[in-house]
Amino acid sequence: MLAPGSSPEQRGRLALQWRQVSWITCWIALYAVEALPTCPFSCKCDSRSLEVDCSGLGLTTVPPDVPAATRTLLLLNNKLSALPSWAFANLSSLQRLDLSNNFLDRLPRSIFGDLTNLTELQLRNNSIRTLDRDLLRRSPLLRHLDLSINGLAQLPPGLFDGLLALRSLSLRSNRLQNLDRLTFEPLANLQLLQVGDNPWECDCNLREFKHWMEWFSYRGGRLDQLACTLPKELRGKDMRMVPMEMFNYCSQLEDENSSAGLDIPGPPCTKASPEPAKPKPGAEPEPEPSTACPQKQRHRPASVRRAMGTVIIAGVVCGVVCIMMVVAAAYGCIYASLMAKYHRELKKRQPLMGDPEGEHEDQKQISSVA
């Protein structure tokens, strides 16, 4: 407000200053609006923790306007079935990503390529059947990975290469039947591994992974139960409790396979032997080489029931033999004590009964002296 007696110069000067302040204020407001992160539609955003929560909204695509400074992105309980490779582009600050309870069946190779600071990845309860070996190559800081309740039948070799910071890994409730030890060798700092509720086949293909599990448990790692489904003799038994002697036949198979490659190839065998040619009259029949297929011996894994039965029978036999030896020793001791007692009684009775032969010898000695 100007004073009533102010000059025109003062009025012009104040008007110019007012216009300058207005322009500065407008520029500051515009810059503040551009600097503030925009929150995707229907999502909840926390500016303090930099968390964007878009869970339970029935989304079929990832919102394209997720702020670049987001550290936590929650997309669980939606209807995501397919994601493009650029779904999380420019989110290099993202540390936690939750895609649980969706309909994802495959993940592009480079979908997590920009998530270099990712520490937690949740992919629980989807329909993922295969994984690319380079899927997690650009996330070396990953500490927690959940792949449970999916349709994984195998893990590609090299999937966990470079994940030295991984602490917990969940593979529960998939379709895994065996695992390769080399796949888990890079996980030097792993502390928790969940592999339960899978149709494990406890055969030669799982032997090397059993060695790794024993080493993992020895260094203090936590591992849930790995219950065998096949063979029938081991159904329901924890793989870690199966003795290594049960896998002795695996080395025999390896030796036979290695020696089979050195055999000289012969004529192919046929199941139906050809009819022998009729010999000419007056000529001796020549022996023909045998083309019958030799029967290959099938190596069966050692039966737990038979092994237990053998142990029980051996124990019973040893027990019976020990009992018989104890009875024989007791009988010998009793017999010896009775015989000793009998001889003592016999010696006591001899002086009372008299000995005519002894008296006759005494008389001979007296006569000889005389």
mmCIF file with all atom_site columns, C-alpha atoms in Angstrom, residues 42-44 51-59 63 73-80 98-102:
data_model
loop_
_atom_site.group_PDB
_atom_site.id
_atom_site.type_symbol
_atom_site.label_atom_id
_atom_site.label_alt_id
_atom_site.label_comp_id
_atom_site.label_asym_id
_atom_site.label_entity_id
_atom_site.label_seq_id
_atom_site.pdbx_PDB_ins_code
_atom_site.Cartn_x
_atom_site.Cartn_y
_atom_site.Cartn_z
_atom_site.occupancy
_atom_site.B_iso_or_equiv
_atom_site.pdbx_formal_charge
_atom_site.auth_seq_id
_atom_site.auth_comp_id
_atom_site.auth_asym_id
_atom_site.auth_atom_id
_atom_site.pdbx_PDB_model_num
ATOM 1  C CA . SER A 1 42  ? -4.835 -45.193 -7.354  1.00 0.00 ? 42  SER A CA 1
ATOM 2  C CA . CYS A 1 43  ? -1.488 -46.064 -5.718  1.00 0.00 ? 43  CYS A CA 1
ATOM 3  C CA . LYS A 1 44  ? -0.342 -44.994 -2.282  1.00 0.00 ? 44  LYS A CA 1
ATOM 4  C CA . GLU A 1 51  ? 7.517  -46.385 -1.063  1.00 0.00 ? 51  GLU A CA 1
ATOM 5  C CA . VAL A 1 52  ? 4.915  -46.859 -3.793  1.00 0.00 ? 52  VAL A CA 1
ATOM 6  C CA . ASP A 1 53  ? 2.160  -49.295 -2.914  1.00 0.00 ? 53  ASP A CA 1
ATOM 7  C CA . CYS A 1 54  ? 0.075  -50.472 -5.897  1.00 0.00 ? 54  CYS A CA 1
ATOM 8  C CA . SER A 1 55  ? -1.006 -53.807 -4.421  1.00 0.00 ? 55  SER A CA 1
ATOM 9  C CA . GLY A 1 56  ? -4.503 -55.237 -4.774  1.00 0.00 ? 56  GLY A CA 1
ATOM 10 C CA . LEU A 1 57  ? -5.641 -52.929 -7.568  1.00 0.00 ? 57  LEU A CA 1
ATOM 11 C CA . GLY A 1 58  ? -6.212 -55.536 -10.271 1.00 0.00 ? 58  GLY A CA 1
ATOM 12 C CA . LEU A 1 59  ? -3.458 -54.079 -12.450 1.00 0.00 ? 59  LEU A CA 1
ATOM 13 C CA . PRO A 1 63  ? 2.253  -48.090 -13.940 1.00 0.00 ? 63  PRO A CA 1
ATOM 14 C CA . LEU A 1 73  ? 7.583  -50.901 -5.149  1.00 0.00 ? 73  LEU A CA 1
ATOM 15 C CA . LEU A 1 74  ? 4.721  -53.190 -4.110  1.00 0.00 ? 74  LEU A CA 1
ATOM 16 C CA . LEU A 1 75  ? 2.781  -54.830 -6.954  1.00 0.00 ? 75  LEU A CA 1
ATOM 17 C CA . LEU A 1 76  ? 1.470  -57.933 -5.190  1.00 0.00 ? 76  LEU A CA 1
ATOM 18 C CA . ASN A 1 77  ? -2.090 -59.258 -5.491  1.00 0.00 ? 77  ASN A CA 1
ATOM 19 C CA . ASN A 1 78  ? -2.684 -57.988 -9.015  1.00 0.00 ? 78  ASN A CA 1
ATOM 20 C CA . LYS A 1 79  ? -3.329 -59.578 -12.418 1.00 0.00 ? 79  LYS A CA 1
ATOM 21 C CA . LEU A 1 80  ? 0.078  -59.175 -14.013 1.00 0.00 ? 80  LEU A CA 1
ATOM 22 C CA . ASP A 1 98  ? 7.331  -57.413 -4.615  1.00 0.00 ? 98  ASP A CA 1
ATOM 23 C CA . LEU A 1 99  ? 5.523  -59.188 -7.493  1.00 0.00 ? 99  LEU A CA 1
ATOM 24 C CA . SER A 1 100 ? 3.900  -61.925 -5.408  1.00 0.00 ? 100 SER A CA 1
ATOM 25 C CA . ASN A 1 101 ? 0.453  -63.399 -6.073  1.00 0.00 ? 101 ASN A CA 1
ATOM 26 C CA . ASN A 1 102 ? 0.224  -62.592 -9.770  1.00 0.00 ? 102 ASN A CA 1
#
